[in-house]
Coordinates of C-alpha atoms in Angstrom, one line a residue:
X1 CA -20.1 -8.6 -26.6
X2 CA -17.8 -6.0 -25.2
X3 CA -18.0 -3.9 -22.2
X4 CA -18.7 -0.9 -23.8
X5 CA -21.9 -2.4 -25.8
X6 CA -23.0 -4.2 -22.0
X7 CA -22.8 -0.9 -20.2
X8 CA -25.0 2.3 -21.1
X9 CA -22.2 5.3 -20.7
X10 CA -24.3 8.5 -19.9
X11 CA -23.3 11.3 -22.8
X12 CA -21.7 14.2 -21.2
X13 CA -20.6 17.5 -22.1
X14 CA -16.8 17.8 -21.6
X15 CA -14.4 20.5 -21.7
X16 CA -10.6 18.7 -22.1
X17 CA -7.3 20.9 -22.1
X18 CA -4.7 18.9 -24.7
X19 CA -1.9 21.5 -24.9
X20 CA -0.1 18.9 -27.7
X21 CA -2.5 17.3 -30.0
X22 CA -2.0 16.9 -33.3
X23 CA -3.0 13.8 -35.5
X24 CA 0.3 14.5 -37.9
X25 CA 2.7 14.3 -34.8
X26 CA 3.8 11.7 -32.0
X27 CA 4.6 11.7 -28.7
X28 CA 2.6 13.8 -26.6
X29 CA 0.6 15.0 -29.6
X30 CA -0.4 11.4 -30.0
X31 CA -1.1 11.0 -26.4
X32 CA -3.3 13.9 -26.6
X33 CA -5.3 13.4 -30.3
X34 CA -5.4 9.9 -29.3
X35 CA -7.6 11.0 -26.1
X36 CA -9.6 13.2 -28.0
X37 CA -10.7 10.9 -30.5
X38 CA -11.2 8.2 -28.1
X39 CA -13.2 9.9 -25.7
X40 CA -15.2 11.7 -28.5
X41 CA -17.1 8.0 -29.1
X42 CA -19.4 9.1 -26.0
X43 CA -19.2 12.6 -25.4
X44 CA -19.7 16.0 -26.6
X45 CA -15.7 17.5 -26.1
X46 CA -14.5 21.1 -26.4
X47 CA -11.0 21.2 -26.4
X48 CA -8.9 23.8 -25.4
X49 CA -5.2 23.1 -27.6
X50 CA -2.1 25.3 -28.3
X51 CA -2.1 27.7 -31.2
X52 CA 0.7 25.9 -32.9
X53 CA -1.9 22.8 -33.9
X54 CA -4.4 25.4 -35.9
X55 CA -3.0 24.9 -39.1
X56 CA -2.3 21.0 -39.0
X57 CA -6.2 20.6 -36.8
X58 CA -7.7 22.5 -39.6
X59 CA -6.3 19.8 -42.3
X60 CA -7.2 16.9 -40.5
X61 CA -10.6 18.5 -40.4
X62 CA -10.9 19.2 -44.1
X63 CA -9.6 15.9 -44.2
X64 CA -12.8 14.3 -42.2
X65 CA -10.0 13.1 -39.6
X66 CA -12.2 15.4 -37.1
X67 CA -15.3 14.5 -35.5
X68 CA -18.2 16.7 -35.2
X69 CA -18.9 16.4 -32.0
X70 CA -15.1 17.9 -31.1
X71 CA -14.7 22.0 -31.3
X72 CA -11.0 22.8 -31.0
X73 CA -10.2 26.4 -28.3
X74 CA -6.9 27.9 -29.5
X75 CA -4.6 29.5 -26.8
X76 CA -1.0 29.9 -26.6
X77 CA 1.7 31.8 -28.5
X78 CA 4.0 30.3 -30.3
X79 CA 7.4 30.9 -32.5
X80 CA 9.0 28.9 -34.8
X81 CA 11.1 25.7 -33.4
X82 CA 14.6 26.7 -32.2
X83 CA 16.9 24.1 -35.0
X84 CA 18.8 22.8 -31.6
X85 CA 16.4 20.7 -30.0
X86 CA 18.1 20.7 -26.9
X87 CA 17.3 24.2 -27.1
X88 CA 13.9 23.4 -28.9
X89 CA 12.8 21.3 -25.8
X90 CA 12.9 24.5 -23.4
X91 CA 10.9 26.4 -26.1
X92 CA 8.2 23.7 -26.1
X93 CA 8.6 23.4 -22.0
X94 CA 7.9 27.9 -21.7
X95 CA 5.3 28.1 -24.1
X96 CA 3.5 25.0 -22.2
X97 CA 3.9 27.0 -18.6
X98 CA 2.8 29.9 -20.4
X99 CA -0.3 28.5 -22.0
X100 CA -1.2 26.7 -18.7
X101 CA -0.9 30.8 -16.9
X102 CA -3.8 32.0 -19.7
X103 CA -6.0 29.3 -20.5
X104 CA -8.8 29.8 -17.2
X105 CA -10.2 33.0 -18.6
X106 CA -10.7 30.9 -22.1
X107 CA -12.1 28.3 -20.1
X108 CA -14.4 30.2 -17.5
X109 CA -16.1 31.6 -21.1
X110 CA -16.5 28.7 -22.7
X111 CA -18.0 27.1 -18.9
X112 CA -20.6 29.9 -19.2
X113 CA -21.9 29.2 -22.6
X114 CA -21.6 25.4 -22.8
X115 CA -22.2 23.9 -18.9
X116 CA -19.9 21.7 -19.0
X117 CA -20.1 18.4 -16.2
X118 CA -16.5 18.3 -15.5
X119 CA -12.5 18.9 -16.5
X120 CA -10.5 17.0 -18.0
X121 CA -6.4 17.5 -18.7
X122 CA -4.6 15.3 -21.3
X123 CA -1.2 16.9 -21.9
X124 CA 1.1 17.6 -21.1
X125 CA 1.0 14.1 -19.1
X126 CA 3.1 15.8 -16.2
X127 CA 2.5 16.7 -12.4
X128 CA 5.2 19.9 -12.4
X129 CA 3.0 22.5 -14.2
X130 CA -0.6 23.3 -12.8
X131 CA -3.6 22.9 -14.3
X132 CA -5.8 25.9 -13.3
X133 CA -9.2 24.0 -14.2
X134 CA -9.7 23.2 -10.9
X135 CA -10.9 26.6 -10.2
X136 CA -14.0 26.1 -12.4
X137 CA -16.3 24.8 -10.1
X138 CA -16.5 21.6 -11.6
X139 CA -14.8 18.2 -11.0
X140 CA -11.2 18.1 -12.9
X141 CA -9.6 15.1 -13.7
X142 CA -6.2 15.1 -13.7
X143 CA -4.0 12.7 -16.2
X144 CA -2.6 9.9 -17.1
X145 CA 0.1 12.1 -15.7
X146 CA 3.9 10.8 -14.9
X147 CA 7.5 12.5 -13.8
X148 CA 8.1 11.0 -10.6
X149 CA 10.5 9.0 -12.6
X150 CA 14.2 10.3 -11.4
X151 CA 17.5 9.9 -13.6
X152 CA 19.9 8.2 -11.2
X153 CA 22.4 10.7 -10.0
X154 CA 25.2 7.7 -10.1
X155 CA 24.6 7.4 -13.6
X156 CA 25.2 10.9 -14.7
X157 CA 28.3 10.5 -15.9
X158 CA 27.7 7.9 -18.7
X159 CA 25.5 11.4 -20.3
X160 CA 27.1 14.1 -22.6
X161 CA 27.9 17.4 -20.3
X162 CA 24.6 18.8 -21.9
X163 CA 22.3 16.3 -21.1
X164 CA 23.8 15.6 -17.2
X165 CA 23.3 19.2 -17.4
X166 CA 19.4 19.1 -18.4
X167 CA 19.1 16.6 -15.9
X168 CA 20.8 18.2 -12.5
X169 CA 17.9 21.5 -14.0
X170 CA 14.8 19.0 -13.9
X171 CA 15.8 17.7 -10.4
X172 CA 16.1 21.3 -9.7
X173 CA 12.8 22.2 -11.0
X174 CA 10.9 18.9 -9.3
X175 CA 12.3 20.2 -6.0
X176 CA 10.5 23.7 -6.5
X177 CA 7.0 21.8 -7.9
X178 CA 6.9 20.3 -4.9
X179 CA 6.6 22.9 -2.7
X180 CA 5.1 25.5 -4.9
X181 CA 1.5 26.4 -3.5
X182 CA -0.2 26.5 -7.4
X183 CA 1.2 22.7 -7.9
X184 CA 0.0 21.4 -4.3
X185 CA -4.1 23.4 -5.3
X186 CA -4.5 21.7 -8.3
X187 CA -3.5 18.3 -7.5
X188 CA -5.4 18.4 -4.1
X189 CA -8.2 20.2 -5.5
X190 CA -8.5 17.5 -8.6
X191 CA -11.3 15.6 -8.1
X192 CA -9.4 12.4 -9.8
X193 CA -5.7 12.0 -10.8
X194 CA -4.5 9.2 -13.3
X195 CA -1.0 8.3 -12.8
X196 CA 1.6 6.4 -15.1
X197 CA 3.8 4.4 -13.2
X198 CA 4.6 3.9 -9.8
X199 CA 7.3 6.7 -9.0
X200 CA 4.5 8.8 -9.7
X201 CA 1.7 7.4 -8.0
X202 CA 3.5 7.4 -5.0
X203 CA 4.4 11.2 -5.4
X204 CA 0.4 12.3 -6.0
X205 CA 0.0 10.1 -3.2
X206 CA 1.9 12.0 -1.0
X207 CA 1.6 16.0 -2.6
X208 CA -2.4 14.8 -2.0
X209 CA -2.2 13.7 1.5
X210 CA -4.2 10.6 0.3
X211 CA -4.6 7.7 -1.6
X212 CA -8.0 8.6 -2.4
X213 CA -9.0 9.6 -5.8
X214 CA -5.9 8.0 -7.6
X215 CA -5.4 5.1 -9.8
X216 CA -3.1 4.1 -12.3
X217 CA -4.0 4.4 -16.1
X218 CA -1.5 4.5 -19.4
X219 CA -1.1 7.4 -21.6
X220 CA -0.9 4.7 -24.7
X221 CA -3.6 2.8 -25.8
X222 CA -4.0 1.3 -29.2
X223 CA -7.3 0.9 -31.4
X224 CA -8.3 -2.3 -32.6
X225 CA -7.0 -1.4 -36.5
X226 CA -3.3 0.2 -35.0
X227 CA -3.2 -3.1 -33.2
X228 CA -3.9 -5.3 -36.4
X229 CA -1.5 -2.7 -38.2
X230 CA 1.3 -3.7 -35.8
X231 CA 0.6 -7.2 -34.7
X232 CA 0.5 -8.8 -37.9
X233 CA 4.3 -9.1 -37.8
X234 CA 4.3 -10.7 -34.4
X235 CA 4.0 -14.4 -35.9
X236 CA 6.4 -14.0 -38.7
X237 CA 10.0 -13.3 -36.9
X238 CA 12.9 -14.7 -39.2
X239 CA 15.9 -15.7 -36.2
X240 CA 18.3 -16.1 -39.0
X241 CA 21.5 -13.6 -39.5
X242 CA 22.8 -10.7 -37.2
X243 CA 20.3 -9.7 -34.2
X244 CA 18.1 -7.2 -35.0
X245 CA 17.5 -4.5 -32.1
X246 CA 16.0 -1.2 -32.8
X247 CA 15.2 2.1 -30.4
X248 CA 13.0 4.9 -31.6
X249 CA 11.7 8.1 -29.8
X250 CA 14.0 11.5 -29.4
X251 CA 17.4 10.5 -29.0
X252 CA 18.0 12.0 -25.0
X253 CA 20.3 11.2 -22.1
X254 CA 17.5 9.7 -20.0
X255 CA 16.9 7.1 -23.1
X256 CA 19.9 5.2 -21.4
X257 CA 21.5 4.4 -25.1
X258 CA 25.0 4.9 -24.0
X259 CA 24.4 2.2 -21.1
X260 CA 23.1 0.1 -24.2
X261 CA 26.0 0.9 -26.5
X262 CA 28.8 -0.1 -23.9
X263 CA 26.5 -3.4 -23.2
X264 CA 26.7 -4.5 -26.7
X265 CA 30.3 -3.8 -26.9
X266 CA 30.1 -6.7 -24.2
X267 CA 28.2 -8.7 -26.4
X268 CA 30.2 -8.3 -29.3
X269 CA 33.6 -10.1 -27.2
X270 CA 31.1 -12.5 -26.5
X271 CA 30.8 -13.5 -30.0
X272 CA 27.5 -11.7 -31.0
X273 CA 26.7 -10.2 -33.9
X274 CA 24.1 -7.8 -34.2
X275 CA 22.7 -4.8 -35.5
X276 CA 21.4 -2.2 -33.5
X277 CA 19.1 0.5 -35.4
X278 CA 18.8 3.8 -33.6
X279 CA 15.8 5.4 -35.6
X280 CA 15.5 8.6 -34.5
X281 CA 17.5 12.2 -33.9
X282 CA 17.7 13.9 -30.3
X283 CA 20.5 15.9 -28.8
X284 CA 21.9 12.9 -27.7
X285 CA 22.6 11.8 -31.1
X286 CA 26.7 13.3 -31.1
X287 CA 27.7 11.8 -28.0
X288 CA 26.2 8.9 -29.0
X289 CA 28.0 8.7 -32.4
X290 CA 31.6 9.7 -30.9
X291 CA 30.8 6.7 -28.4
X292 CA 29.8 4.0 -30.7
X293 CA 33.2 5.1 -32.5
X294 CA 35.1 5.1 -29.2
X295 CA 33.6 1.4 -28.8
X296 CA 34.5 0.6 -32.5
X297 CA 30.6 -0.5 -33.1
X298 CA 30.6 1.8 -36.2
X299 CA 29.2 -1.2 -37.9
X300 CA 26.9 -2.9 -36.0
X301 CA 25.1 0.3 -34.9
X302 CA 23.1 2.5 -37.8
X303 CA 22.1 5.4 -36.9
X304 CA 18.6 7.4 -38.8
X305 CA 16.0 9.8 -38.4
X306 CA 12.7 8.6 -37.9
X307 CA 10.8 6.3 -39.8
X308 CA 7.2 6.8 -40.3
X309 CA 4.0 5.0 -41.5
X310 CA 4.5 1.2 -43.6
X311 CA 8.2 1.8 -42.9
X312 CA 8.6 2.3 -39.6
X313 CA 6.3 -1.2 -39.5
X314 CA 8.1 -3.1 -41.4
X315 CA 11.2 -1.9 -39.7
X316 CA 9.7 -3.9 -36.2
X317 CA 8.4 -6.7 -38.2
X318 CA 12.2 -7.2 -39.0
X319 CA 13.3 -6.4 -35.2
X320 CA 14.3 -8.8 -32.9
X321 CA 14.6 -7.2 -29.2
X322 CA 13.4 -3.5 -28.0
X323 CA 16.5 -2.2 -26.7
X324 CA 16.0 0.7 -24.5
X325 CA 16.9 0.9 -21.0
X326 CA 15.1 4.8 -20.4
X327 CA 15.5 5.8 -16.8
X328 CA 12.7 8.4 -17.2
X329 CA 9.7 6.8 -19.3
X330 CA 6.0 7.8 -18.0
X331 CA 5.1 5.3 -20.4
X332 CA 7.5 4.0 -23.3
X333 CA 5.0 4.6 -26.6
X334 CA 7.8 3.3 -29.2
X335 CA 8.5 0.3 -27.0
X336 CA 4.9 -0.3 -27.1
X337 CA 4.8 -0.4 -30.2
X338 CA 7.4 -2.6 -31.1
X339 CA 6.0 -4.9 -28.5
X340 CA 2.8 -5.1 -30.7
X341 CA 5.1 -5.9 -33.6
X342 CA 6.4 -8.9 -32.0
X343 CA 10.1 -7.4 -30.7
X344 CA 10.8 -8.7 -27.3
X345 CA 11.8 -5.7 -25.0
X346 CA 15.0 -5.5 -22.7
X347 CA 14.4 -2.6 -20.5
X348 CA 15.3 -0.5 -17.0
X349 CA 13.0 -1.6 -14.5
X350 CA 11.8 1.5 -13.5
X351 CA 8.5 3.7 -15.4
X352 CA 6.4 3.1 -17.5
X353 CA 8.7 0.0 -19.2
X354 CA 8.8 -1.4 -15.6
X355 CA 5.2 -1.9 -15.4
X356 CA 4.7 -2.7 -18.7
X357 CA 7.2 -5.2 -19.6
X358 CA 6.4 -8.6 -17.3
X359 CA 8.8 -11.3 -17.2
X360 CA 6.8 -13.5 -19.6
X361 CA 7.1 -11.1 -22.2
X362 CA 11.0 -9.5 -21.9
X363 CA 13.8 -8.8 -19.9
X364 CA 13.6 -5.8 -16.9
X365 CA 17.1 -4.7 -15.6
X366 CA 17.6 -3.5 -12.2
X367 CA 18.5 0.1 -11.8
X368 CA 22.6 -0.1 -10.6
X369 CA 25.2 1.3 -11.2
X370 CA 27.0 1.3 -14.4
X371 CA 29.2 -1.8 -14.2
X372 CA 26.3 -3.8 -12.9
X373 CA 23.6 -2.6 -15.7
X374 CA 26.4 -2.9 -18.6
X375 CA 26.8 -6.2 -17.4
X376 CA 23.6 -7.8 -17.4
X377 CA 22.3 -6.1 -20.4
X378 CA 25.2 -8.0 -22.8
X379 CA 24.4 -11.2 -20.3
X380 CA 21.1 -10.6 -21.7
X381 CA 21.4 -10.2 -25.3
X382 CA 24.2 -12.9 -24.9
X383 CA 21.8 -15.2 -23.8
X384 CA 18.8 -14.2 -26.6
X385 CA 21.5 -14.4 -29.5
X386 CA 22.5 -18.0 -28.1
X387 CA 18.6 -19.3 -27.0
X388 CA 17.1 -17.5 -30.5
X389 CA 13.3 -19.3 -30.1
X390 CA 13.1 -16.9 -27.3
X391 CA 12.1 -13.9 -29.6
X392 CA 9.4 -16.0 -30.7
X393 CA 8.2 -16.9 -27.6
X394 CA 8.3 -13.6 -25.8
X395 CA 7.4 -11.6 -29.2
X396 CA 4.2 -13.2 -29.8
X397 CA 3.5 -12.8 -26.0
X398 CA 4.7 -9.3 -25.8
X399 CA 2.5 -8.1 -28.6
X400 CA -0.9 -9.9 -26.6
X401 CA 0.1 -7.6 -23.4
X402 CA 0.1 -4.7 -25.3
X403 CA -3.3 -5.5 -27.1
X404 CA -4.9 -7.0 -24.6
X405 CA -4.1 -4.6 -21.1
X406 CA -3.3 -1.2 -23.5
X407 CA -6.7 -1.2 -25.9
X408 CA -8.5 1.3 -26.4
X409 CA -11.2 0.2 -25.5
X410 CA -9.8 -0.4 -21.5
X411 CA -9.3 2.9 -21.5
X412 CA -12.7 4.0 -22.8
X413 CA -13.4 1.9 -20.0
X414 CA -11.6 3.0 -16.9
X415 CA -11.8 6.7 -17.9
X416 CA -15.9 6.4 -18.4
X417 CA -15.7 5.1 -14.6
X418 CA -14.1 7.6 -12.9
X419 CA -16.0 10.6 -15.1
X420 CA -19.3 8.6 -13.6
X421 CA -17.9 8.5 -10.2
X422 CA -16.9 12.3 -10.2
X423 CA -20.1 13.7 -11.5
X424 CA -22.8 13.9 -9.0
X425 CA -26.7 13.8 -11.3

């Protein structure tokens, strides 16, 4: 008998602000239709989503991906994506600022119609904008949430001139969150805040003035059929031929890839041979390319776009190691689910993937400097290419952390708890 069958969870009218959600997408659009759904089991949700999910929400509706106890709120403007996704990013990042300006006048009508018992913000899963809910009169719960991860300024130079350049604007931009008056309201005002990782828990703990009324909760979860879907492949490694590693997610300087490039140039003296799939695009993806060539790795490392569905599966049932040392992860969503699929991870220790990621089940390096991190990464892989029963070991116990501490049903659980503890009936 589970926890959620044991425990009666009182049915409550909800009103949840999910800028990205879309069940055709990932990312934050997972983060955010994975919420919806989830939290939909025991409650009555409206949700209030940008205009640029109409037309895909509307299909998954027609589709009976929807259920109908969710009403989707459409707010926002939106133009087509920018082709440069560099440039693309900012788009997304304006129209979220500018959604997050307009949305309490939606809200305050809907509050006055449907009573709703509290507030709840999904995405975007970061402290720097404000969410003007707070000002409803009702509790707001704030999160998973994360960016009080920072890109180490030593390490700048290993990024393209674009991406240092993204980087030194973000640090920029943290600096005037902090100390603008709209950011310090709504995370003091918030009656809860759910935090990612450390670097940011300690951050809300601070902007807050208290530790009270913040715990730490995952943006990724997985149901019990994604976690069959992935897991089968954790018992069924083969450890013969090259060393399989694989990244995913949008190809940017914060993924750390060019740290992970010159490592397994390392490696490759060393005697290794691998092959090291980087299934995805980004803006990162040129620099990348010209440095693989620089490194002469033009065979060992395949580049791609994005797998999806059965293929991008069976691509981590064929995956040895998770290589991915991202200096700014809230949470790591493709490393999670390659962990489920059995691939041991070798990760920064900092994030999301830092708290994640236990010694039993991969390899954390310490943030350093360059020398240092290039160094013990190809130690690493070194040693996992030499000791190869390893993947199985640390595979099969990587995929039980992820189903076992990120279900879905934990955080039906945890979420429930806090909504009980906020509303006063």
């Amino acid at each position: 008998m589970t926890y959620l069958s044991r425990t009666k969870i009182k049915p409550m009218k909800i009103l949840i602000c999910a800028y990205a959600c879309n069940p055709y997408l990932g990312s934050e659009n997972w983060v955010g239709w994975s919420a919806v759904r989830c939290l939909a089991q025991d409650h009555e949700l409206h949700v209030i989503t940008g205009s640029r999910n109409r037309a895909d929400l509307a299909r998954a509706s027609a589709a009976g991906l929807v259920p109908p106890n969710i009403r989707f709120h459409f707010a926002g403007q939106f133009k087509v994506w920018h082709p440069n996704r560099l440039r693309a990013r900012f788009q997304g990042w304006n129209e979220y600022v500018g959604f997050s300006k307009n949305i309490l006048p939606v809200a305050r009508g809907l509050h006055q119609t449907e009573k709703f018992y509290l507030a709840h913000h999904v995405t975007f899963a970061t402290w720097r904008v404000a969410s003007p809910l707070w000002q409803l009169g009702i509790p707001l719960v704030f999160g998973p949430i994360g960016g009080g991860e920072q890109f180490p300024p030593r390490l700048l130079p290993v990024l393209s001139l674009s991406a240092a350049a993204f980087e030194l604007a973000r640090a920029t931009s943290n600096i005037a969150s902090r100390i603008s008056p709209v950011v310090r309201n709504c995370l003091s005002q918030a009656a809860h805040v759910f935090t990612a990782n450390a670097e940011t828990e300690q951050l809300m703990k601070a902007l807050r003035g208290s530790n009270q009324g913040i715990s730490r909760l995952q943006q990724g979860f997985y149901s019990e059929a994604a976690i069959r879907d992935f897991s089968r492949f954790a018992s069924d490694k083969k450890l013969d031929g090259p060393l399989r590693l694989f990244a995913g997610g949008n190809m940017e300087g914060r993924k750390g890839v060019a740290l992970a490039l010159a490592a397994l140039a390392r490696a490759k003296k060393n005697g290794v041979d691998f092959r090291y799939r980087l299934a995805a695009g980004g803006p990162e993806i040129p620099h990348l390319k010209r440095l693989a060539a620089r490194l002469g790795l033009q065979r060992e490392v395949l580049f791609g776009e994005n797998l999806h569905g059965e293929d991008y599966r069976r691509e981590l049932g064929v995956t040895h190691v998770f290589l991915l040392p991202s200096f700014r992860e809230s949470g790591g969503l493709t490393m999670m689910e390659a962990m489920l699929a059995g691939c041991m991870p070798v990760v920064a220790d900092c994030g999301g993937p830092g708290f994640t990621v236990t010694e039993e089940c991969g390899y954390k390096i310490p943030v350093f400097n360059r020398e240092q991190m290039v160094a013990q990464i190809a130690e690493t892989i070194t040693h996992i290419d030499r000791n190869r029963q390893i993947i199985l070991e640390k595979g099969r116990t990587a995929s039980q952390r992820i189903a076992t501490a990120f279900s879905e049903e934990n955080y039906r659980k945890t979420v429930n708890a806090v909504y009980a503890s906020v509303v006063k009936t």
